[in-house]
Coordinates of C-alpha atoms in Angstrom, one line a residue:
Chain A
S1 CA 104.1 122.5 83.3
W2 CA 100.7 121.2 84.4
A3 CA 98.7 123.9 82.6
S4 CA 99.2 122.0 79.4
R5 CA 97.3 122.8 76.4
G6 CA 94.9 120.0 77.2
E7 CA 94.0 121.0 80.6
A8 CA 93.8 124.7 79.7
G9 CA 91.6 123.8 76.7
A10 CA 89.2 121.8 78.8
A11 CA 89.2 124.6 81.4
V12 CA 88.3 127.4 78.9
S13 CA 86.0 125.5 76.7
G14 CA 83.1 125.6 79.2
K15 CA 81.7 122.5 77.8
L16 CA 82.4 120.6 81.0
E17 CA 80.5 123.3 83.1
P18 CA 78.8 123.0 85.4
E19 CA 79.2 119.2 85.5
A20 CA 80.3 116.8 82.9
E21 CA 77.9 113.9 82.4
P22 CA 79.9 110.8 81.4
W23 CA 76.7 108.9 80.8
S24 CA 75.6 111.3 78.1
L25 CA 78.7 110.2 76.1
Q26 CA 77.5 106.5 76.3
Q27 CA 73.9 107.1 75.3
P28 CA 72.7 105.2 72.3
V29 CA 72.4 107.5 69.3
D30 CA 68.7 106.6 68.9
G31 CA 68.1 108.3 72.3
G32 CA 67.4 105.1 74.2
H33 CA 68.5 104.8 77.7
S34 CA 70.6 101.9 78.7
S35 CA 73.0 101.9 81.6
S36 CA 74.1 98.4 80.6
L37 CA 76.2 100.0 77.9
L38 CA 78.2 101.8 80.6
P39 CA 81.6 100.5 81.6
P40 CA 82.1 100.0 85.4
L41 CA 83.7 103.4 86.1
F42 CA 80.8 105.3 84.5
K43 CA 78.3 103.0 86.3
V44 CA 79.8 104.3 89.5
L45 CA 79.3 107.9 88.3
W46 CA 75.8 107.0 86.9
G47 CA 74.8 106.1 90.4
R48 CA 75.7 109.6 91.5
R49 CA 73.6 111.4 88.8
G50 CA 72.2 114.6 90.1
G51 CA 72.6 113.5 93.6
A52 CA 74.4 115.0 96.6
P53 CA 77.7 113.5 97.6
G54 CA 75.8 111.3 100.0
L55 CA 77.5 109.4 102.9
Q56 CA 80.9 110.1 103.8
P57 CA 83.3 107.3 104.9
D58 CA 85.1 107.2 108.2
S59 CA 88.2 109.3 108.0
R60 CA 90.4 106.6 109.4
A61 CA 89.1 104.2 106.8
L62 CA 89.7 106.7 104.1
H63 CA 93.3 107.2 105.4
Y64 CA 93.9 103.4 105.2
M65 CA 92.7 103.2 101.7
K66 CA 94.7 106.2 100.5
K67 CA 97.8 104.5 102.0
L68 CA 96.8 101.4 100.3
Y69 CA 96.5 103.2 97.0
K70 CA 99.9 104.8 97.3
T71 CA 101.3 101.3 98.0
Y72 CA 99.8 99.7 94.9
T73 CA 100.3 102.4 92.2
T74 CA 102.8 104.8 90.7
K75 CA 102.5 108.5 91.1
E76 CA 100.4 108.5 88.0
G77 CA 97.9 106.2 89.5
I78 CA 99.1 103.2 87.3
P79 CA 99.1 99.8 89.0
K80 CA 102.7 98.9 89.8
S81 CA 103.8 96.1 87.6
T82 CA 106.0 94.7 90.3
R83 CA 103.1 93.8 92.6
S84 CA 102.9 90.2 93.8
H85 CA 99.2 90.0 94.6
L86 CA 96.3 88.8 92.3
Y87 CA 93.5 91.2 93.4
N88 CA 92.6 94.1 91.3
T89 CA 89.8 95.4 93.6
V90 CA 89.6 96.3 97.2
R91 CA 86.5 97.2 99.0
L92 CA 86.3 98.7 102.6
F93 CA 83.0 98.5 104.4
T94 CA 82.1 100.2 107.7
A95 CA 79.4 98.6 109.8
S96 CA 76.0 99.9 108.9
S97 CA 74.7 99.2 112.4
L98 CA 76.1 98.2 115.6
H99 CA 74.4 96.5 118.5
K100 CA 76.5 96.1 121.7
H101 CA 75.9 93.4 124.1
S102 CA 75.7 94.2 127.7
A103 CA 79.3 93.9 129.2
G104 CA 77.8 92.0 132.1
G105 CA 80.7 92.9 134.3
Q106 CA 83.2 91.3 131.9
V107 CA 86.4 92.8 132.7
T108 CA 88.5 91.1 130.1
G109 CA 86.7 92.4 127.1
A110 CA 88.8 94.8 125.3
F111 CA 86.1 95.9 123.0
P112 CA 82.5 95.2 124.1
P113 CA 81.1 92.1 122.3
A114 CA 79.2 93.6 119.4
D115 CA 77.1 92.5 116.4
L116 CA 78.3 94.4 113.4
L117 CA 76.2 94.4 110.2
F118 CA 78.0 94.9 107.0
D119 CA 76.0 95.5 103.8
L120 CA 78.1 93.9 101.0
G121 CA 75.7 94.9 98.2
R122 CA 78.3 96.8 96.3
V123 CA 80.3 93.5 95.7
A124 CA 79.6 92.5 92.0
A125 CA 79.1 88.9 91.0
V126 CA 82.3 89.0 88.9
E127 CA 84.3 90.0 91.9
H128 CA 85.7 87.0 93.5
L129 CA 86.9 87.0 97.0
L130 CA 90.5 86.2 97.6
K131 CA 91.0 87.5 101.1
S132 CA 89.1 89.5 103.7
V133 CA 90.0 91.1 107.0
L134 CA 88.5 93.0 109.8
L135 CA 90.5 96.1 110.4
Y136 CA 91.0 97.9 113.8
A137 CA 92.5 101.3 114.0
V138 CA 94.9 101.5 117.0
D139 CA 96.1 104.8 118.2
T140 CA 99.2 104.1 120.0
A141 CA 102.1 101.7 119.9
A142 CA 101.4 100.6 123.4
A143 CA 97.9 99.8 122.7
L144 CA 99.0 98.0 119.5
T145 CA 101.2 95.8 121.6
S146 CA 98.4 95.2 124.0
A147 CA 96.2 94.3 121.1
A148 CA 98.5 92.0 119.6
A149 CA 98.2 89.9 122.8
C150 CA 94.5 89.8 122.5
A151 CA 92.5 86.8 121.5
C152 CA 89.2 87.0 119.6
S153 CA 86.4 84.9 118.6
L154 CA 84.1 85.6 115.6
V155 CA 80.7 84.5 114.4
L156 CA 79.7 85.4 110.9
T157 CA 76.1 84.9 109.8
G158 CA 73.8 85.8 107.0
P159 CA 70.8 87.9 107.5
G160 CA 68.5 87.2 110.4
T161 CA 69.5 85.3 113.5
P162 CA 71.7 82.2 113.3
S163 CA 68.7 80.1 113.9
Q164 CA 66.9 81.5 110.8
A165 CA 70.1 81.4 108.7
P166 CA 70.6 78.6 106.2
P167 CA 72.6 75.6 107.7
G168 CA 76.3 76.2 107.6
A169 CA 76.0 80.0 107.3
A170 CA 76.9 80.5 110.9
L171 CA 80.6 80.0 111.6
S172 CA 82.9 80.6 114.2
A173 CA 86.7 80.3 114.7
P174 CA 89.5 81.7 116.7
C175 CA 91.0 84.6 114.9
S176 CA 94.8 85.3 114.5
S177 CA 96.0 88.8 114.2
Q178 CA 98.8 90.5 112.5
L179 CA 100.1 93.9 112.3
A180 CA 99.7 95.7 109.0
L181 CA 100.1 98.8 107.0
G182 CA 101.1 102.2 108.4
K183 CA 102.4 103.7 111.6
N184 CA 100.0 106.5 112.5
P185 CA 97.3 105.3 113.0
R186 CA 98.4 101.7 113.4
W187 CA 96.3 98.8 112.2
L188 CA 95.4 95.5 113.5
E189 CA 94.0 93.0 111.0
I190 CA 92.1 89.8 111.7
D191 CA 91.8 87.4 108.9
V192 CA 88.2 86.3 108.2
T193 CA 88.5 84.9 104.8
P194 CA 87.4 81.3 105.7
L195 CA 84.5 82.6 107.5
L196 CA 83.2 85.0 104.8
Q197 CA 84.0 82.9 101.7
P198 CA 81.0 80.6 102.0
L199 CA 78.6 83.3 102.7
L200 CA 79.7 85.3 99.7
A201 CA 79.7 82.1 97.6
A202 CA 76.1 81.8 98.7
S203 CA 75.4 85.2 97.4
Q204 CA 74.8 86.6 100.9
R205 CA 75.2 90.4 100.6
S206 CA 74.4 91.2 104.2
V207 CA 76.7 89.7 106.8
Q208 CA 76.4 90.0 110.5
V209 CA 79.7 89.7 112.4
S210 CA 79.7 89.0 116.1
V211 CA 83.1 89.8 117.4
N212 CA 84.5 89.4 120.9
V213 CA 87.9 90.4 121.6
T214 CA 89.5 89.6 125.1
C215 CA 92.7 90.9 126.2
P216 CA 95.0 89.8 129.1
R217 CA 95.0 92.0 132.3
A218 CA 98.3 93.7 132.5
P219 CA 100.1 93.1 135.9
G220 CA 99.2 95.7 138.4
Q221 CA 96.6 97.2 136.3
P222 CA 93.0 97.3 137.5
L223 CA 91.6 96.9 134.0
P224 CA 92.9 95.4 130.7
G225 CA 94.3 97.4 128.1
L226 CA 91.5 98.9 125.9
P227 CA 93.1 99.4 122.5
L228 CA 90.0 98.5 120.2
R229 CA 87.2 101.0 121.1
V230 CA 86.3 101.8 117.5
P231 CA 84.3 99.2 115.5
P232 CA 86.3 97.5 112.8
S233 CA 86.0 97.9 109.1
L234 CA 85.6 94.9 106.8
I235 CA 87.9 94.9 103.8
L236 CA 87.6 92.6 100.9
Y237 CA 90.4 91.8 98.4
L238 CA 88.7 90.8 95.2
N239 CA 89.7 89.7 91.8
D240 CA 87.4 91.3 89.2
T241 CA 87.1 89.0 86.3
S242 CA 85.1 91.4 84.0
A243 CA 86.4 92.5 80.6
Q244 CA 87.2 96.0 82.1
A245 CA 89.6 94.7 84.7
P246 CA 93.2 94.3 83.8
R247 CA 94.7 90.8 83.6
G248 CA 98.2 89.7 84.4
R249 CA 101.2 91.8 84.6
W250 CA 102.1 94.5 82.2
S251 CA 104.6 97.2 81.8
F252 CA 104.0 100.8 81.1
P253 CA 106.4 102.0 78.3
S254 CA 107.9 105.4 78.3
K255 CA 106.7 108.0 75.8
S256 CA 109.9 107.8 73.7
S257 CA 110.0 104.0 73.7
A258 CA 106.2 104.0 72.9
Q259 CA 106.8 105.7 69.7
A260 CA 109.9 103.9 68.7
R261 CA 108.7 100.4 69.5
A262 CA 106.7 98.8 66.7
P263 CA 103.9 96.3 67.1
D264 CA 104.3 93.0 65.3
S265 CA 102.6 92.3 62.0
A266 CA 99.3 91.8 63.7
G267 CA 99.7 95.1 65.4
Q268 CA 98.8 93.7 68.8
Q269 CA 102.2 93.1 70.6
P270 CA 105.2 95.0 70.5
A271 CA 108.0 93.2 68.9
A272 CA 110.7 92.5 71.3
G273 CA 113.7 94.4 70.3
G274 CA 111.7 95.1 67.2
R275 CA 114.0 97.7 65.4
A276 CA 117.0 95.6 66.0
R277 CA 115.5 92.7 64.1
Q278 CA 114.7 94.8 61.1
P279 CA 117.1 94.5 58.1
R280 CA 118.8 97.8 57.3
R281 CA 118.5 99.3 54.0
Chain B
G1 CA 118.1 119.3 57.7
R2 CA 117.8 117.0 60.6
E3 CA 120.3 117.4 63.4
S4 CA 123.0 115.0 63.6
P5 CA 125.4 114.1 66.3
G6 CA 128.2 115.5 64.3
R7 CA 126.7 118.9 64.6
T8 CA 127.2 119.2 68.2
A9 CA 130.7 120.5 67.6
Q10 CA 129.3 123.6 66.2
R11 CA 127.0 124.6 68.8
P12 CA 127.7 127.7 70.9
R13 CA 129.7 127.6 74.0
G14 CA 127.6 126.9 77.1
A15 CA 124.6 125.6 75.2
A16 CA 123.2 122.4 76.4
P17 CA 124.0 119.5 74.3
P18 CA 120.8 117.9 72.6
S19 CA 120.0 114.8 74.4
L20 CA 120.1 111.6 72.6
G21 CA 116.3 110.9 73.5
A22 CA 115.3 114.2 71.9
Y23 CA 117.5 113.4 68.8
L24 CA 115.7 109.9 68.4
S25 CA 112.4 111.4 69.1
R26 CA 112.8 113.8 66.2
L27 CA 114.2 111.2 63.9
L28 CA 111.5 108.7 64.6
S29 CA 108.5 111.0 64.8
P30 CA 108.8 113.9 62.3
H31 CA 106.8 116.8 63.2
G32 CA 103.1 116.4 62.7
E33 CA 103.1 112.7 62.2
C34 CA 100.9 110.3 64.2
Q35 CA 102.1 110.2 67.8
L36 CA 101.1 110.3 71.5
H37 CA 100.1 113.6 73.0
D38 CA 99.6 114.4 76.7
F39 CA 96.2 115.6 77.9
R40 CA 96.3 116.1 81.6
L41 CA 93.1 116.7 83.4
S42 CA 92.2 117.1 87.0
F43 CA 89.0 115.3 88.2
R44 CA 88.1 118.5 90.0
Q45 CA 87.4 120.0 86.6
L46 CA 84.7 117.4 86.0
R47 CA 83.6 117.8 89.5
W48 CA 84.2 114.1 90.0
D49 CA 86.6 114.7 92.9
R50 CA 83.7 114.2 95.3
W51 CA 83.7 110.5 94.5
I52 CA 87.1 109.8 93.1
V53 CA 89.6 110.3 95.9
A54 CA 92.6 109.3 93.8
P55 CA 94.2 110.0 91.4
Q56 CA 93.5 113.6 91.5
R57 CA 95.0 114.1 88.1
Y58 CA 94.8 111.8 85.1
N59 CA 96.6 111.8 81.8
P60 CA 94.7 109.6 79.4
R61 CA 96.9 110.9 76.4
F62 CA 95.8 110.7 72.9
C63 CA 97.0 110.0 69.4
Q64 CA 97.0 112.7 66.7
G65 CA 98.9 113.4 63.7
A66 CA 99.1 112.7 60.0
C67 CA 99.6 109.1 58.8
P68 CA 102.3 109.0 56.2
R69 CA 101.4 107.8 52.6
A70 CA 103.9 105.0 53.1
V71 CA 103.0 103.7 56.5
R72 CA 106.2 102.9 58.3
H73 CA 106.9 99.8 60.1
R74 CA 107.1 101.6 63.4
Y75 CA 103.3 102.1 63.4
G76 CA 102.8 98.3 63.0
S77 CA 100.1 98.9 60.6
P78 CA 98.4 96.0 58.8
L79 CA 98.6 95.7 55.0
H80 CA 95.0 96.9 54.9
T81 CA 96.1 100.4 55.9
L82 CA 98.5 100.5 52.8
V83 CA 95.6 99.4 50.6
Q84 CA 93.2 101.8 52.1
N85 CA 95.8 104.6 51.4
I86 CA 96.0 103.5 47.7
I87 CA 92.2 103.3 47.3
C88 CA 91.9 106.8 48.8
E89 CA 94.7 108.3 46.5
K90 CA 94.0 106.4 43.3
L91 CA 90.5 105.3 43.2
D92 CA 88.1 106.9 45.4
A93 CA 88.8 110.0 47.5
S94 CA 85.7 109.5 49.6
V95 CA 87.3 106.7 51.3
P96 CA 88.9 108.0 54.4
R97 CA 92.7 108.0 54.8
P98 CA 93.9 105.8 57.7
S99 CA 93.6 107.3 61.1
C100 CA 95.9 107.9 63.9
V101 CA 94.5 105.8 66.8
P102 CA 95.8 104.1 70.1
A103 CA 97.3 100.8 69.6
A104 CA 97.8 99.8 73.1
Y105 CA 96.6 101.0 76.6
A106 CA 97.6 100.9 80.3
P107 CA 95.2 100.5 83.1
L108 CA 94.4 103.1 85.9
S109 CA 93.8 102.5 89.4
V110 CA 90.9 104.5 90.9
L111 CA 89.9 105.1 94.5
T112 CA 86.2 106.1 94.9
I113 CA 83.8 106.7 97.6
E114 CA 80.6 104.6 96.9
P115 CA 77.1 105.9 97.5
D116 CA 76.9 103.6 100.7
A117 CA 80.1 105.3 102.0
S118 CA 82.2 102.3 101.4
I119 CA 85.5 102.8 99.8
A120 CA 86.6 101.0 96.6
Y121 CA 89.9 100.5 95.1
K122 CA 89.6 99.3 91.5
E123 CA 91.8 98.9 88.5
Y124 CA 90.4 99.7 85.2
D125 CA 91.8 98.5 81.9
N126 CA 92.4 100.6 78.8
M127 CA 92.4 104.0 80.5
I128 CA 95.7 105.4 79.3
A129 CA 96.9 105.3 75.7
T130 CA 100.5 104.2 75.5
R131 CA 101.2 103.7 71.8
C132 CA 99.6 104.9 68.5
T133 CA 99.2 103.4 65.1
C134 CA 97.6 104.0 61.7
R135 CA 94.7 102.0 60.8

């Protein structure tokens, strides 16, 4: 049962009430204060110290990330060993500000041309970008079909106007779309990796995205389908190269096999078929 | 006194036969010896559930138990462990006996809400003990 001795013990001990402070477990014994000693998970929690929960993410974005979590992990939250991707970190950002351009009577714009500002300050230097997408939530299958026929153009720049940005920071390209995870809501992804890569490589942590989506007018319809009314999120698929991040593939042994298998003489790696190779006495 | 497969013939009618896994477990890990134990916790207990969206529960497991005098091969202990045992018994009792500690770990994926309301999926290494050893 879930109420094992461990959980029950933690619950009745009272030591964790009212709130456990993981940073207190990491303090140097001399009383010094050094958050640099904290592993990444505790650094995340360190940033919350004594504070309110703070901003809450968009519910659709949270839904998407929960779905992604279920796809990537086992029931116990362990990364699936059968995964094919190389990234060990995925970050989803919502636009911190939005400035809509005047539509100007443009009837083909599915989503009014907008400048989206993404603050990517949470991306650490050890997190290397492998892929990035703009993610639109689409409510209905019909809208998704309509959205799939849309074309879009993108401009990604660093902070400031394109004229103030360093040469080469402003990029534009036609975007291709693909359907992605989930059924309700459905998702439309636009790959922006080639545009974002040079900005992140140049340590730009604030990125302005100008996106213009145009959709074909359906026959007999006075206006084109408008499937993309909500501003998109920006998702970064990253490879964290720090020591705390797992490397390569691994397998999670069952409890019984964990006891039965013996490491090799160095005690580092389990001996393949270890017991079978031991001489019997 | 250990149960052997031959004893299954003597068990009462209707009783479930002992599983091979349970039999092997008892054979390989005598009671009280160094082995993995579960410790299931909920992030709600720590009040971390405001930031950690998933998993809601976590079993880091831990190693506990006595290290046998003659450390068996299944623990994969280095020769140093045997020497330390001899020192403790024969020369100086203040030298501690070898300890039962994790020998291998598995990672854990964590979904967190960051202070800026962004959402992060990260995999952290060495979050779950998967094997114990005597060192």
